XYZ file of C-alpha atoms in Angstrom:
332
model
C -14.506 -48.179 -3.862
C -16.308 -49.989 -1.034
C -13.532 -47.746 1.643
C -12.798 -44.552 1.675
C -10.039 -41.640 1.503
C -9.903 -39.257 3.940
C -7.694 -36.437 4.452
C -5.420 -35.903 7.388
C -4.278 -32.114 8.018
C -1.590 -32.017 10.286
C 1.104 -29.615 11.435
C 4.494 -31.395 11.373
C 6.858 -30.438 14.334
C 9.919 -32.486 12.690
C 9.446 -30.042 9.873
C 9.104 -26.860 11.327
C 11.967 -25.015 10.361
C 13.762 -27.162 7.804
C 16.666 -25.540 5.515
C 14.692 -25.695 2.388
C 11.714 -23.620 3.899
C 9.071 -26.397 2.756
C 6.186 -26.155 4.472
C 5.826 -28.080 7.912
C 1.638 -28.248 7.629
C 1.193 -31.427 5.176
C -1.690 -33.150 3.773
C -1.690 -36.942 4.227
C -4.334 -39.197 2.684
C -5.892 -42.759 4.525
C -7.444 -45.484 3.250
C -10.086 -46.622 5.346
C -11.921 -49.794 4.955
C -15.780 -49.754 4.883
C -16.425 -50.746 8.708
C -13.823 -48.009 9.752
C -10.716 -47.269 10.801
C -10.632 -47.883 14.870
C -8.443 -50.850 16.641
C -6.935 -51.765 12.776
C -3.093 -52.406 11.855
C -1.604 -49.620 9.627
C 0.227 -49.548 6.539
C 2.381 -46.000 5.499
C 3.005 -45.787 2.165
C 6.227 -43.879 1.030
C 6.328 -42.587 -2.537
C 9.211 -41.961 -4.452
C 11.371 -39.013 -5.584
C 9.233 -36.471 -7.289
C 6.089 -37.845 -6.201
C 3.102 -36.490 -3.393
C 0.584 -37.448 -1.376
C -2.500 -37.415 -4.095
C -0.009 -38.567 -6.735
C -1.414 -42.638 -5.330
C -4.930 -41.141 -6.293
C -3.741 -40.213 -10.331
C -5.331 -42.800 -12.528
C -3.273 -44.742 -15.192
C -4.628 -45.858 -18.303
C -7.347 -48.370 -17.718
C -5.416 -49.349 -14.329
C -6.646 -49.160 -10.790
C -4.951 -46.861 -8.480
C -2.949 -48.091 -5.609
C -5.840 -47.411 -2.933
C -8.209 -48.732 -5.355
C -5.994 -51.799 -5.384
C -6.084 -52.179 -1.688
C -10.004 -51.680 -1.697
C -10.105 -54.747 -3.774
C -7.914 -56.646 -2.011
C -9.770 -55.872 0.915
C -12.884 -56.579 -0.435
C -12.321 -59.871 -1.836
C -10.730 -61.103 1.382
C -7.061 -61.518 0.001
C -5.754 -59.781 3.026
C -7.511 -58.360 6.410
C -8.546 -55.065 6.863
C -6.082 -52.278 7.355
C -5.573 -48.871 7.499
C -3.230 -47.218 4.610
C -1.478 -44.030 5.333
C -0.070 -42.018 2.341
C 2.127 -38.893 3.721
C 3.535 -35.984 1.367
C 7.350 -35.990 0.787
C 7.406 -33.078 -1.542
C 10.235 -30.573 -0.862
C 12.142 -27.658 -3.071
C 14.898 -30.206 -4.277
C 11.652 -32.666 -6.123
C 11.735 -35.087 -3.253
C 12.858 -37.195 -0.316
C 14.990 -40.157 0.754
C 12.334 -40.333 3.776
C 15.400 -39.518 6.164
C 16.424 -37.281 8.503
C 19.311 -35.276 6.439
C 20.399 -31.840 7.427
C 20.125 -30.333 4.083
C 16.333 -31.117 3.556
C 15.043 -31.996 6.774
C 13.527 -34.344 9.153
C 11.287 -36.289 7.122
C 12.127 -39.593 8.652
C 10.753 -38.104 12.435
C 7.765 -36.667 10.207
C 6.792 -40.301 9.272
C 7.414 -42.367 12.587
C 6.293 -39.809 14.959
C 4.466 -36.873 13.638
C 2.421 -38.650 11.394
C 1.751 -41.494 13.201
C 0.394 -39.838 16.413
C -1.620 -37.760 14.168
C -3.287 -41.168 12.713
C -3.866 -42.878 15.464
C -5.550 -39.915 17.526
C -7.772 -39.070 14.604
C -8.017 -43.051 13.195
C -7.997 -44.930 16.308
C -5.382 -47.151 14.442
C -3.658 -49.938 17.032
C -0.522 -48.312 18.624
C 2.041 -50.537 18.651
C 4.740 -51.606 16.575
C 3.763 -55.134 15.747
C 0.558 -53.520 14.028
C 2.489 -51.070 12.182
C 4.831 -51.673 8.477
C 6.006 -49.216 6.121
C 6.179 -49.824 2.374
C 7.567 -47.782 -0.379
C 9.220 -47.855 -4.294
C 12.373 -46.545 -5.062
C 13.153 -43.659 -2.977
C 10.427 -44.619 -0.736
C 11.809 -48.072 -0.331
C 15.025 -46.651 0.410
C 13.477 -44.705 3.260
C 11.430 -47.767 4.091
C 14.626 -49.720 4.496
C 15.802 -46.569 6.600
C 12.960 -46.412 9.179
C 12.967 -50.330 9.487
C 16.838 -49.702 10.637
C 16.651 -46.766 12.680
C 12.708 -46.529 13.747
C 12.056 -50.509 14.741
C 10.873 -49.387 17.727
C 7.565 -48.159 15.622
C 7.640 -50.330 12.382
C 7.678 -54.288 12.618
C 7.576 -54.794 9.228
C 8.999 -53.336 6.096
C 8.606 -53.745 2.100
C 11.237 -51.859 -0.283
C 10.185 -52.286 -3.859
C 13.454 -51.513 -6.092
C 15.145 -49.818 -3.252
C 17.728 -47.386 -4.476
C 21.043 -49.470 -3.172
C 24.316 -51.001 -4.638
C 24.978 -46.885 -5.685
C 27.763 -48.077 -7.923
C 25.111 -49.592 -10.285
C 22.428 -47.425 -9.707
C 23.996 -43.945 -9.118
C 27.063 -43.601 -10.632
C 25.999 -44.159 -14.371
C 24.418 -40.944 -13.749
C 26.878 -38.795 -12.426
C 28.622 -37.672 -15.793
C 25.221 -36.757 -17.297
C 24.553 -35.050 -14.325
C 27.644 -33.300 -14.553
C 27.236 -32.408 -18.387
C 23.915 -30.567 -16.977
C 25.162 -28.757 -14.389
C 28.001 -27.239 -16.493
C 25.430 -24.651 -17.575
C 25.347 -23.080 -14.212
C 27.892 -21.616 -11.438
C 26.511 -23.772 -8.819
C 23.675 -26.279 -7.747
C 21.324 -23.494 -6.730
C 21.488 -21.059 -9.738
C 21.138 -24.153 -11.782
C 17.923 -25.661 -9.743
C 16.381 -21.643 -10.281
C 17.214 -22.346 -13.793
C 15.269 -25.578 -14.202
C 12.449 -24.303 -12.127
C 12.058 -21.826 -14.371
C 11.880 -24.033 -17.312
C 9.453 -26.392 -15.730
C 7.430 -22.946 -15.040
C 7.582 -21.640 -18.920
C 7.779 -25.066 -20.754
C 8.588 -28.702 -19.067
C 11.764 -30.065 -17.471
C 13.550 -32.593 -19.858
C 15.040 -35.837 -18.935
C 18.526 -34.426 -18.430
C 16.909 -31.986 -16.151
C 15.332 -34.856 -13.967
C 18.455 -36.299 -14.066
C 20.350 -33.733 -12.497
C 17.753 -32.801 -10.223
C 17.735 -36.587 -8.258
C 22.160 -36.313 -8.328
C 21.570 -32.655 -6.608
C 18.764 -34.058 -4.219
C 20.679 -37.054 -3.137
C 23.637 -35.131 -2.656
C 21.444 -33.154 -0.327
C 20.986 -36.508 1.940
C 24.355 -38.222 1.749
C 26.983 -35.623 1.414
C 25.239 -32.174 3.015
C 27.636 -29.418 3.711
C 26.557 -26.191 5.569
C 27.380 -23.290 3.883
C 27.745 -24.628 0.500
C 24.780 -23.895 -2.200
C 21.800 -25.865 -1.135
C 24.021 -27.265 1.655
C 25.542 -29.992 -0.601
C 28.616 -31.115 -1.680
C 28.423 -32.556 -5.249
C 30.236 -36.160 -5.751
C 32.070 -35.070 -8.660
C 34.427 -31.936 -9.642
C 33.377 -29.452 -12.012
C 34.608 -28.640 -14.972
C 36.182 -31.901 -15.374
C 33.588 -34.234 -13.881
C 36.138 -36.255 -12.019
C 34.721 -38.276 -9.189
C 35.669 -36.601 -5.670
C 36.605 -39.761 -4.268
C 36.060 -38.356 -0.329
C 32.529 -37.471 -1.333
C 31.711 -40.630 -2.997
C 32.536 -42.895 -0.016
C 30.178 -40.525 2.221
C 27.588 -41.797 -0.207
C 28.597 -45.155 -0.398
C 28.036 -44.945 3.866
C 24.700 -44.408 3.114
C 24.174 -47.816 0.914
C 21.336 -50.173 2.209
C 24.307 -52.845 0.655
C 26.486 -51.679 3.171
C 24.639 -50.088 5.880
C 22.392 -53.266 6.338
C 25.350 -55.665 7.572
C 26.314 -52.448 10.389
C 23.090 -52.204 11.437
C 22.452 -56.169 12.022
C 21.119 -55.729 15.524
C 18.476 -53.207 14.459
C 16.885 -55.313 11.070
C 16.813 -58.288 13.578
C 13.889 -56.719 15.642
C 11.670 -56.857 12.544
C 9.259 -59.552 11.700
C 10.464 -59.493 8.332
C 11.462 -57.355 4.971
C 9.553 -57.899 1.376
C 11.686 -57.112 -1.079
C 11.495 -57.134 -5.192
C 12.460 -55.436 -8.305
C 11.772 -55.850 -12.074
C 14.691 -57.744 -13.938
C 14.626 -55.038 -16.670
C 14.795 -52.301 -14.100
C 16.247 -49.058 -15.725
C 18.846 -47.998 -12.990
C 20.199 -51.887 -12.175
C 18.432 -52.195 -9.155
C 18.043 -55.679 -9.458
C 20.942 -56.530 -8.567
C 21.464 -54.334 -5.365
C 17.920 -55.918 -4.007
C 19.384 -59.267 -4.541
C 22.279 -57.981 -2.016
C 20.346 -56.704 0.273
C 18.191 -59.682 0.342
C 21.348 -61.895 1.056
C 22.432 -59.281 3.633
C 19.450 -59.426 5.687
C 19.080 -63.392 5.439
C 22.857 -63.564 6.832
C 21.806 -61.498 9.590
C 18.839 -63.738 10.348
C 15.910 -61.438 9.226
C 12.870 -63.019 7.633
C 12.847 -61.987 3.854
C 10.369 -62.427 1.160
C 12.443 -61.725 -2.316
C 10.596 -61.605 -5.782
C 11.415 -60.767 -9.152
C 9.028 -60.010 -11.971
C 9.499 -59.223 -15.694
C 9.062 -55.293 -15.571
C 11.243 -52.302 -15.457
C 10.880 -49.206 -12.672
C 7.991 -47.579 -14.093
C 4.466 -48.424 -13.593
C 4.519 -51.020 -11.201
C 1.788 -50.045 -8.813
C 0.445 -53.778 -9.114
C 3.515 -55.132 -7.192
C 2.089 -53.278 -3.877
C -0.557 -56.830 -4.321
C 2.317 -58.723 -3.698
C 3.874 -57.054 -0.870
C 0.563 -56.250 0.663
C -0.568 -59.818 0.488
C 2.895 -61.119 2.285
C 2.645 -57.993 5.115
C -0.388 -57.418 6.289
C -1.512 -61.033 7.519
C 1.533 -60.621 9.558
C 0.275 -57.446 11.427
C -1.228 -57.941 15.112
C -4.712 -57.232 15.321
C -5.361 -56.269 19.138
C-alpha cells in the first residue's frame, strides 16, 4: 500500500460500565493516505455482526482487503484523499447493531462522540459534519442508517450495503430455526455459555450462529431488565409461537418503518448510498428497495444500486459507495 494503517487506542466513556462487561478500551484502525491525515475528511466504516476492527485487514484468496481497495482508489485518483476509520464493535453477544442499546452498550455514542473526537485530535481530520460519512455492511449498514437518523449533527453522508431491514423478510424466517436450537438450554444465557464452550472446544455450527444472531438482535430490539441476558426473545419456548407484543417491539426498529418517522432527521443529510445483491440470502434486496423508496419520498438524495451476488464476500462494493460519497465530502 502507498498509504499506511495506524492503530488508535482509546478509552471510550460511552462503553464504560456496559451491561455485558465488554472492554471500554478499544483499538480502532485508520487508513491514512501518503500525504498524511491532517485537514482531510473522514469516512467511518462499521463492520457486520461477528466482525472486529482487525477483520478489515484479513485477506481473501486473490482479493485485496478493504484498506487495500481504498489505497488503490486514492492512488488512481478515482476518489480524493480521505481518512478511513475502522472501529471495533465486538461484544460478548458476537456483535452490535451500532446503536445505544440498554442490554448491550452505547455503541452509537462510542462512534459518534468518543472515536470521532479521538480521531480528530490524533489525526487532524476536518471537524465538520460535512466532512464526515459513515459506511457499513449488514449490521454495520443498519448502524449507519441509525447514525444517519440520530446523529445527523455528526455525519452528513451515509452508505448502507445490504442493511438489516424489512424484518419480516430478513429475521422472521430464522426465528423457528433459532427456537429449535435454544430448546437445548433453560434460557438464552445458559445457551450462550454452552455455545462459547463449543467454540473453545471445537467450533460454532450454522445453527449456533443463527441462534446467536437472534439472541443478539433481541438484546438490541427487545431488552428487558432482569431477564436472562437482559432480553426478551420474540418467540415462546417450547412451542415456538411468535410473541406478538415482542415482535412489535422489533418492528419499531425496522428501517423500513423508522425512515418515514424520522423524515426531518434524514433530510439533514447530503445523501445516502444503498445497495444489495440480487441473490442476498437474507432477502435484504427487498427491504433495501423499500428504504430507498422511503428516503426518496421524503426528499433525501439517494443512490440505489443492485448487483449480481449474495450477502457475503462483497467487499468490492465499497468501491462503488466511496466513488459516490467521498467527492461529496467538504475539504475545508
